């Protein structure tokens, strides 16, 4: 008696595939949403921050867009130096931020440790207080009832 896997291997057959279990690429048409239309009256009543900003794209190019800007070698050099300086500054600030976050994480860890110790101490003090209060209450009850145990001689 052989296992089905051994028979398949011997006859070089693959395991049967359920057609519904195979992965197929899903093709979805891109959705196009109509623009939100808000009446003029309602727009007038809205606060400035909530007003829709419907800036229509310019149909004609501006003066600067029409003109090609050609930089002179000195200007080009100055721009590249500025760009490099900004890149270096950005890297520095990222490193500084990472270091700061690391330091904060360490501080948070330490504060959590101290807080844990503090909580433990408070728990112990509460326990001790409750124990003493219980003993005091027991003594008062015994004094009220007058059934204090006497020693035998």
mmCIF file with all atom_site columns, C-alpha atoms in Angstrom:
data_model
loop_
_atom_site.group_PDB
_atom_site.id
_atom_site.type_symbol
_atom_site.label_atom_id
_atom_site.label_alt_id
_atom_site.label_comp_id
_atom_site.label_asym_id
_atom_site.label_entity_id
_atom_site.label_seq_id
_atom_site.pdbx_PDB_ins_code
_atom_site.Cartn_x
_atom_site.Cartn_y
_atom_site.Cartn_z
_atom_site.occupancy
_atom_site.B_iso_or_equiv
_atom_site.pdbx_formal_charge
_atom_site.auth_seq_id
_atom_site.auth_comp_id
_atom_site.auth_asym_id
_atom_site.auth_atom_id
_atom_site.pdbx_PDB_model_num
ATOM 1   C CA . UNK A 1 1   ? 0.000   0.000  0.000   1.00 0.00 ? 1   UNK A CA 1
ATOM 2   C CA . UNK A 1 2   ? 1.580   3.308  -1.137  1.00 0.00 ? 2   UNK A CA 1
ATOM 3   C CA . UNK A 1 3   ? 0.673   6.836  -0.263  1.00 0.00 ? 3   UNK A CA 1
ATOM 4   C CA . UNK A 1 4   ? -0.877  9.035  -2.944  1.00 0.00 ? 4   UNK A CA 1
ATOM 5   C CA . UNK A 1 5   ? 2.133   11.383 -2.785  1.00 0.00 ? 5   UNK A CA 1
ATOM 6   C CA . UNK A 1 6   ? 4.490   8.494  -3.570  1.00 0.00 ? 6   UNK A CA 1
ATOM 7   C CA . UNK A 1 7   ? 2.343   7.378  -6.522  1.00 0.00 ? 7   UNK A CA 1
ATOM 8   C CA . UNK A 1 8   ? 2.214   10.930 -7.894  1.00 0.00 ? 8   UNK A CA 1
ATOM 9   C CA . UNK A 1 9   ? 5.975   11.253 -7.575  1.00 0.00 ? 9   UNK A CA 1
ATOM 10  C CA . UNK A 1 10  ? 6.535   7.927  -9.306  1.00 0.00 ? 10  UNK A CA 1
ATOM 11  C CA . UNK A 1 11  ? 4.285   8.814  -12.243 1.00 0.00 ? 11  UNK A CA 1
ATOM 12  C CA . UNK A 1 12  ? 5.446   12.434 -12.241 1.00 0.00 ? 12  UNK A CA 1
ATOM 13  C CA . UNK A 1 13  ? 1.916   13.793 -11.632 1.00 0.00 ? 13  UNK A CA 1
ATOM 14  C CA . UNK A 1 14  ? 1.031   17.028 -9.873  1.00 0.00 ? 14  UNK A CA 1
ATOM 15  C CA . UNK A 1 15  ? -1.612  17.407 -7.178  1.00 0.00 ? 15  UNK A CA 1
ATOM 16  C CA . UNK A 1 16  ? -5.098  18.248 -8.490  1.00 0.00 ? 16  UNK A CA 1
ATOM 17  C CA . UNK A 1 17  ? -5.864  21.965 -8.420  1.00 0.00 ? 17  UNK A CA 1
ATOM 18  C CA . UNK A 1 18  ? -9.246  23.401 -7.495  1.00 0.00 ? 18  UNK A CA 1
ATOM 19  C CA . UNK A 1 19  ? -9.991  26.030 -10.146 1.00 0.00 ? 19  UNK A CA 1
ATOM 20  C CA . UNK A 1 20  ? -11.649 28.311 -7.604  1.00 0.00 ? 20  UNK A CA 1
ATOM 21  C CA . UNK A 1 21  ? -8.544  28.260 -5.391  1.00 0.00 ? 21  UNK A CA 1
ATOM 22  C CA . UNK A 1 22  ? -6.110  29.711 -7.935  1.00 0.00 ? 22  UNK A CA 1
ATOM 23  C CA . UNK A 1 23  ? -5.107  33.363 -7.793  1.00 0.00 ? 23  UNK A CA 1
ATOM 24  C CA . UNK A 1 24  ? -6.365  35.569 -10.579 1.00 0.00 ? 24  UNK A CA 1
ATOM 25  C CA . UNK A 1 25  ? -5.543  39.188 -11.214 1.00 0.00 ? 25  UNK A CA 1
ATOM 26  C CA . UNK A 1 26  ? -8.474  41.438 -10.420 1.00 0.00 ? 26  UNK A CA 1
ATOM 27  C CA . UNK A 1 27  ? -9.209  44.076 -13.035 1.00 0.00 ? 27  UNK A CA 1
ATOM 28  C CA . UNK A 1 28  ? -11.201 47.007 -11.722 1.00 0.00 ? 28  UNK A CA 1
ATOM 29  C CA . UNK A 1 29  ? -12.158 50.027 -13.784 1.00 0.00 ? 29  UNK A CA 1
ATOM 30  C CA . UNK A 1 30  ? -10.847 53.282 -12.356 1.00 0.00 ? 30  UNK A CA 1
ATOM 31  C CA . UNK A 1 31  ? -13.584 55.240 -10.623 1.00 0.00 ? 31  UNK A CA 1
ATOM 32  C CA . UNK A 1 32  ? -14.335 58.794 -11.569 1.00 0.00 ? 32  UNK A CA 1
ATOM 33  C CA . UNK A 1 33  ? -16.073 60.953 -9.008  1.00 0.00 ? 33  UNK A CA 1
ATOM 34  C CA . UNK A 1 34  ? -18.126 63.964 -9.917  1.00 0.00 ? 34  UNK A CA 1
ATOM 35  C CA . UNK A 1 35  ? -16.973 67.198 -8.325  1.00 0.00 ? 35  UNK A CA 1
ATOM 36  C CA . UNK A 1 36  ? -18.742 68.241 -5.137  1.00 0.00 ? 36  UNK A CA 1
ATOM 37  C CA . UNK A 1 37  ? -21.243 70.995 -5.896  1.00 0.00 ? 37  UNK A CA 1
ATOM 38  C CA . UNK A 1 38  ? -22.024 73.473 -3.129  1.00 0.00 ? 38  UNK A CA 1
ATOM 39  C CA . UNK A 1 39  ? -24.605 76.169 -3.731  1.00 0.00 ? 39  UNK A CA 1
ATOM 40  C CA . UNK A 1 40  ? -23.480 79.810 -3.660  1.00 0.00 ? 40  UNK A CA 1
ATOM 41  C CA . UNK A 1 41  ? -25.810 80.574 -0.751  1.00 0.00 ? 41  UNK A CA 1
ATOM 42  C CA . UNK A 1 42  ? -24.378 77.760 1.353   1.00 0.00 ? 42  UNK A CA 1
ATOM 43  C CA . UNK A 1 43  ? -20.804 78.786 0.425   1.00 0.00 ? 43  UNK A CA 1
ATOM 44  C CA . UNK A 1 44  ? -21.555 82.312 1.613   1.00 0.00 ? 44  UNK A CA 1
ATOM 45  C CA . UNK A 1 45  ? -22.714 80.996 5.019   1.00 0.00 ? 45  UNK A CA 1
ATOM 46  C CA . UNK A 1 46  ? -19.672 78.739 5.513   1.00 0.00 ? 46  UNK A CA 1
ATOM 47  C CA . UNK A 1 47  ? -16.693 79.960 7.564   1.00 0.00 ? 47  UNK A CA 1
ATOM 48  C CA . UNK A 1 48  ? -13.594 80.797 5.521   1.00 0.00 ? 48  UNK A CA 1
ATOM 49  C CA . UNK A 1 49  ? -11.695 77.638 6.547   1.00 0.00 ? 49  UNK A CA 1
ATOM 50  C CA . UNK A 1 50  ? -14.525 75.413 5.272   1.00 0.00 ? 50  UNK A CA 1
ATOM 51  C CA . UNK A 1 51  ? -15.033 77.157 1.936   1.00 0.00 ? 51  UNK A CA 1
ATOM 52  C CA . UNK A 1 52  ? -14.143 75.028 -1.087  1.00 0.00 ? 52  UNK A CA 1
ATOM 53  C CA . UNK A 1 53  ? -11.070 76.069 -2.972  1.00 0.00 ? 53  UNK A CA 1
ATOM 54  C CA . UNK A 1 54  ? -11.880 75.646 -6.599  1.00 0.00 ? 54  UNK A CA 1
ATOM 55  C CA . UNK A 1 55  ? -8.880  77.097 -8.395  1.00 0.00 ? 55  UNK A CA 1
ATOM 56  C CA . UNK A 1 56  ? -9.280  76.504 -12.097 1.00 0.00 ? 56  UNK A CA 1
ATOM 57  C CA . UNK A 1 57  ? -6.090  75.784 -14.032 1.00 0.00 ? 57  UNK A CA 1
ATOM 58  C CA . UNK A 1 58  ? -4.781  78.759 -16.013 1.00 0.00 ? 58  UNK A CA 1
ATOM 59  C CA . UNK A 1 59  ? -5.479  78.558 -19.731 1.00 0.00 ? 59  UNK A CA 1
ATOM 60  C CA . UNK A 1 60  ? -2.539  80.673 -20.798 1.00 0.00 ? 60  UNK A CA 1
ATOM 61  C CA . UNK A 1 61  ? 1.045   80.416 -19.602 1.00 0.00 ? 61  UNK A CA 1
ATOM 62  C CA . UNK A 1 62  ? 2.476   83.165 -17.453 1.00 0.00 ? 62  UNK A CA 1
ATOM 63  C CA . UNK A 1 63  ? 5.368   85.331 -18.528 1.00 0.00 ? 63  UNK A CA 1
ATOM 64  C CA . UNK A 1 64  ? 7.916   83.323 -16.511 1.00 0.00 ? 64  UNK A CA 1
ATOM 65  C CA . UNK A 1 65  ? 6.560   80.017 -17.803 1.00 0.00 ? 65  UNK A CA 1
ATOM 66  C CA . UNK A 1 66  ? 6.987   81.169 -21.386 1.00 0.00 ? 66  UNK A CA 1
ATOM 67  C CA . UNK A 1 67  ? 10.575  82.324 -20.915 1.00 0.00 ? 67  UNK A CA 1
ATOM 68  C CA . UNK A 1 68  ? 13.379  79.797 -20.595 1.00 0.00 ? 68  UNK A CA 1
ATOM 69  C CA . UNK A 1 69  ? 15.695  80.573 -17.701 1.00 0.00 ? 69  UNK A CA 1
ATOM 70  C CA . UNK A 1 70  ? 19.381  80.159 -18.556 1.00 0.00 ? 70  UNK A CA 1
ATOM 71  C CA . UNK A 1 71  ? 21.708  80.374 -15.601 1.00 0.00 ? 71  UNK A CA 1
ATOM 72  C CA . UNK A 1 72  ? 25.213  81.729 -15.821 1.00 0.00 ? 72  UNK A CA 1
ATOM 73  C CA . UNK A 1 73  ? 28.049  79.538 -14.509 1.00 0.00 ? 73  UNK A CA 1
ATOM 74  C CA . UNK A 1 74  ? 28.414  81.540 -11.266 1.00 0.00 ? 74  UNK A CA 1
ATOM 75  C CA . UNK A 1 75  ? 24.665  81.386 -10.577 1.00 0.00 ? 75  UNK A CA 1
ATOM 76  C CA . UNK A 1 76  ? 24.647  77.686 -11.336 1.00 0.00 ? 76  UNK A CA 1
ATOM 77  C CA . UNK A 1 77  ? 27.553  77.095 -8.930  1.00 0.00 ? 77  UNK A CA 1
ATOM 78  C CA . UNK A 1 78  ? 25.865  79.167 -6.233  1.00 0.00 ? 78  UNK A CA 1
ATOM 79  C CA . UNK A 1 79  ? 22.613  77.214 -6.625  1.00 0.00 ? 79  UNK A CA 1
ATOM 80  C CA . UNK A 1 80  ? 24.388  73.856 -6.449  1.00 0.00 ? 80  UNK A CA 1
ATOM 81  C CA . UNK A 1 81  ? 26.278  74.942 -3.313  1.00 0.00 ? 81  UNK A CA 1
ATOM 82  C CA . UNK A 1 82  ? 23.013  76.073 -1.711  1.00 0.00 ? 82  UNK A CA 1
ATOM 83  C CA . UNK A 1 83  ? 21.374  72.790 -2.649  1.00 0.00 ? 83  UNK A CA 1
ATOM 84  C CA . UNK A 1 84  ? 24.266  70.794 -1.156  1.00 0.00 ? 84  UNK A CA 1
ATOM 85  C CA . UNK A 1 85  ? 24.132  72.892 2.020   1.00 0.00 ? 85  UNK A CA 1
ATOM 86  C CA . UNK A 1 86  ? 20.395  72.238 2.363   1.00 0.00 ? 86  UNK A CA 1
ATOM 87  C CA . UNK A 1 87  ? 20.955  68.503 1.850   1.00 0.00 ? 87  UNK A CA 1
ATOM 88  C CA . UNK A 1 88  ? 23.680  68.451 4.532   1.00 0.00 ? 88  UNK A CA 1
ATOM 89  C CA . UNK A 1 89  ? 21.497  70.434 6.921   1.00 0.00 ? 89  UNK A CA 1
ATOM 90  C CA . UNK A 1 90  ? 18.610  68.052 6.313   1.00 0.00 ? 90  UNK A CA 1
ATOM 91  C CA . UNK A 1 91  ? 20.828  65.041 7.037   1.00 0.00 ? 91  UNK A CA 1
ATOM 92  C CA . UNK A 1 92  ? 22.079  66.686 10.220  1.00 0.00 ? 92  UNK A CA 1
ATOM 93  C CA . UNK A 1 93  ? 18.568  67.432 11.396  1.00 0.00 ? 93  UNK A CA 1
ATOM 94  C CA . UNK A 1 94  ? 17.482  63.838 10.694  1.00 0.00 ? 94  UNK A CA 1
ATOM 95  C CA . UNK A 1 95  ? 20.448  62.493 12.668  1.00 0.00 ? 95  UNK A CA 1
ATOM 96  C CA . UNK A 1 96  ? 19.743  64.939 15.483  1.00 0.00 ? 96  UNK A CA 1
ATOM 97  C CA . UNK A 1 97  ? 16.071  63.915 15.572  1.00 0.00 ? 97  UNK A CA 1
ATOM 98  C CA . UNK A 1 98  ? 17.000  60.212 15.665  1.00 0.00 ? 98  UNK A CA 1
ATOM 99  C CA . UNK A 1 99  ? 19.486  60.795 18.481  1.00 0.00 ? 99  UNK A CA 1
ATOM 100 C CA . UNK A 1 100 ? 16.917  62.842 20.401  1.00 0.00 ? 100 UNK A CA 1
ATOM 101 C CA . UNK A 1 101 ? 14.330  60.075 19.991  1.00 0.00 ? 101 UNK A CA 1
ATOM 102 C CA . UNK A 1 102 ? 16.847  57.506 21.213  1.00 0.00 ? 102 UNK A CA 1
ATOM 103 C CA . UNK A 1 103 ? 17.586  59.645 24.271  1.00 0.00 ? 103 UNK A CA 1
ATOM 104 C CA . UNK A 1 104 ? 13.871  60.105 24.933  1.00 0.00 ? 104 UNK A CA 1
ATOM 105 C CA . UNK A 1 105 ? 13.294  56.346 24.697  1.00 0.00 ? 105 UNK A CA 1
ATOM 106 C CA . UNK A 1 106 ? 16.008  55.768 27.301  1.00 0.00 ? 106 UNK A CA 1
ATOM 107 C CA . UNK A 1 107 ? 14.502  58.425 29.543  1.00 0.00 ? 107 UNK A CA 1
ATOM 108 C CA . UNK A 1 108 ? 11.015  56.929 29.155  1.00 0.00 ? 108 UNK A CA 1
ATOM 109 C CA . UNK A 1 109 ? 12.412  53.528 30.114  1.00 0.00 ? 109 UNK A CA 1
ATOM 110 C CA . UNK A 1 110 ? 14.076  54.974 33.217  1.00 0.00 ? 110 UNK A CA 1
ATOM 111 C CA . UNK A 1 111 ? 10.935  56.878 34.236  1.00 0.00 ? 111 UNK A CA 1
ATOM 112 C CA . UNK A 1 112 ? 8.851   53.712 33.814  1.00 0.00 ? 112 UNK A CA 1
ATOM 113 C CA . UNK A 1 113 ? 11.308  51.812 36.037  1.00 0.00 ? 113 UNK A CA 1
ATOM 114 C CA . UNK A 1 114 ? 11.160  54.509 38.737  1.00 0.00 ? 114 UNK A CA 1
ATOM 115 C CA . UNK A 1 115 ? 7.375   54.607 38.447  1.00 0.00 ? 115 UNK A CA 1
ATOM 116 C CA . UNK A 1 116 ? 7.238   50.833 38.887  1.00 0.00 ? 116 UNK A CA 1
ATOM 117 C CA . UNK A 1 117 ? 9.347   51.017 42.042  1.00 0.00 ? 117 UNK A CA 1
ATOM 118 C CA . UNK A 1 118 ? 7.180   53.852 43.341  1.00 0.00 ? 118 UNK A CA 1
ATOM 119 C CA . UNK A 1 119 ? 4.008   51.846 42.695  1.00 0.00 ? 119 UNK A CA 1
ATOM 120 C CA . UNK A 1 120 ? 5.488   48.815 44.489  1.00 0.00 ? 120 UNK A CA 1
ATOM 121 C CA . UNK A 1 121 ? 6.389   50.971 47.497  1.00 0.00 ? 121 UNK A CA 1
ATOM 122 C CA . UNK A 1 122 ? 2.891   52.489 47.597  1.00 0.00 ? 122 UNK A CA 1
ATOM 123 C CA . UNK A 1 123 ? 1.366   49.013 47.386  1.00 0.00 ? 123 UNK A CA 1
ATOM 124 C CA . UNK A 1 124 ? 3.473   47.837 50.328  1.00 0.00 ? 124 UNK A CA 1
ATOM 125 C CA . UNK A 1 125 ? 2.538   50.937 52.367  1.00 0.00 ? 125 UNK A CA 1
ATOM 126 C CA . UNK A 1 126 ? -1.159  50.402 51.612  1.00 0.00 ? 126 UNK A CA 1
ATOM 127 C CA . UNK A 1 127 ? -0.869  46.749 52.643  1.00 0.00 ? 127 UNK A CA 1
ATOM 128 C CA . UNK A 1 128 ? 0.847   47.683 55.901  1.00 0.00 ? 128 UNK A CA 1
ATOM 129 C CA . UNK A 1 129 ? -1.729  50.405 56.642  1.00 0.00 ? 129 UNK A CA 1
ATOM 130 C CA . UNK A 1 130 ? -4.636  48.026 56.033  1.00 0.00 ? 130 UNK A CA 1
ATOM 131 C CA . UNK A 1 131 ? -3.012  45.356 58.226  1.00 0.00 ? 131 UNK A CA 1
ATOM 132 C CA . UNK A 1 132 ? -2.539  47.795 61.119  1.00 0.00 ? 132 UNK A CA 1
ATOM 133 C CA . UNK A 1 133 ? -6.076  49.180 60.680  1.00 0.00 ? 133 UNK A CA 1
ATOM 134 C CA . UNK A 1 134 ? -7.441  45.608 60.792  1.00 0.00 ? 134 UNK A CA 1
ATOM 135 C CA . UNK A 1 135 ? -5.552  44.858 64.015  1.00 0.00 ? 135 UNK A CA 1
ATOM 136 C CA . UNK A 1 136 ? -6.799  48.109 65.574  1.00 0.00 ? 136 UNK A CA 1
ATOM 137 C CA . UNK A 1 137 ? -10.384 47.325 64.603  1.00 0.00 ? 137 UNK A CA 1
ATOM 138 C CA . UNK A 1 138 ? -10.089 43.811 66.060  1.00 0.00 ? 138 UNK A CA 1
ATOM 139 C CA . UNK A 1 139 ? -8.821  45.208 69.379  1.00 0.00 ? 139 UNK A CA 1
ATOM 140 C CA . UNK A 1 140 ? -11.699 47.722 69.519  1.00 0.00 ? 140 UNK A CA 1
ATOM 141 C CA . UNK A 1 141 ? -14.275 44.977 68.889  1.00 0.00 ? 141 UNK A CA 1
ATOM 142 C CA . UNK A 1 142 ? -12.765 42.837 71.634  1.00 0.00 ? 142 UNK A CA 1
ATOM 143 C CA . UNK A 1 143 ? -12.830 45.807 74.028  1.00 0.00 ? 143 UNK A CA 1
ATOM 144 C CA . UNK A 1 144 ? -16.502 46.498 73.216  1.00 0.00 ? 144 UNK A CA 1
ATOM 145 C CA . UNK A 1 145 ? -17.662 42.942 73.686  1.00 0.00 ? 145 UNK A CA 1
ATOM 146 C CA . UNK A 1 146 ? -15.579 42.540 76.823  1.00 0.00 ? 146 UNK A CA 1
ATOM 147 C CA . UNK A 1 147 ? -14.766 38.986 75.909  1.00 0.00 ? 147 UNK A CA 1
ATOM 148 C CA . UNK A 1 148 ? -11.120 39.368 76.246  1.00 0.00 ? 148 UNK A CA 1
ATOM 149 C CA . UNK A 1 149 ? -9.353  36.103 76.891  1.00 0.00 ? 149 UNK A CA 1
ATOM 150 C CA . UNK A 1 150 ? -7.952  35.788 80.378  1.00 0.00 ? 150 UNK A CA 1
ATOM 151 C CA . UNK A 1 151 ? -4.885  33.847 81.173  1.00 0.00 ? 151 UNK A CA 1
ATOM 152 C CA . UNK A 1 152 ? -5.262  30.741 83.270  1.00 0.00 ? 152 UNK A CA 1
ATOM 153 C CA . UNK A 1 153 ? -3.062  30.301 86.250  1.00 0.00 ? 153 UNK A CA 1
#
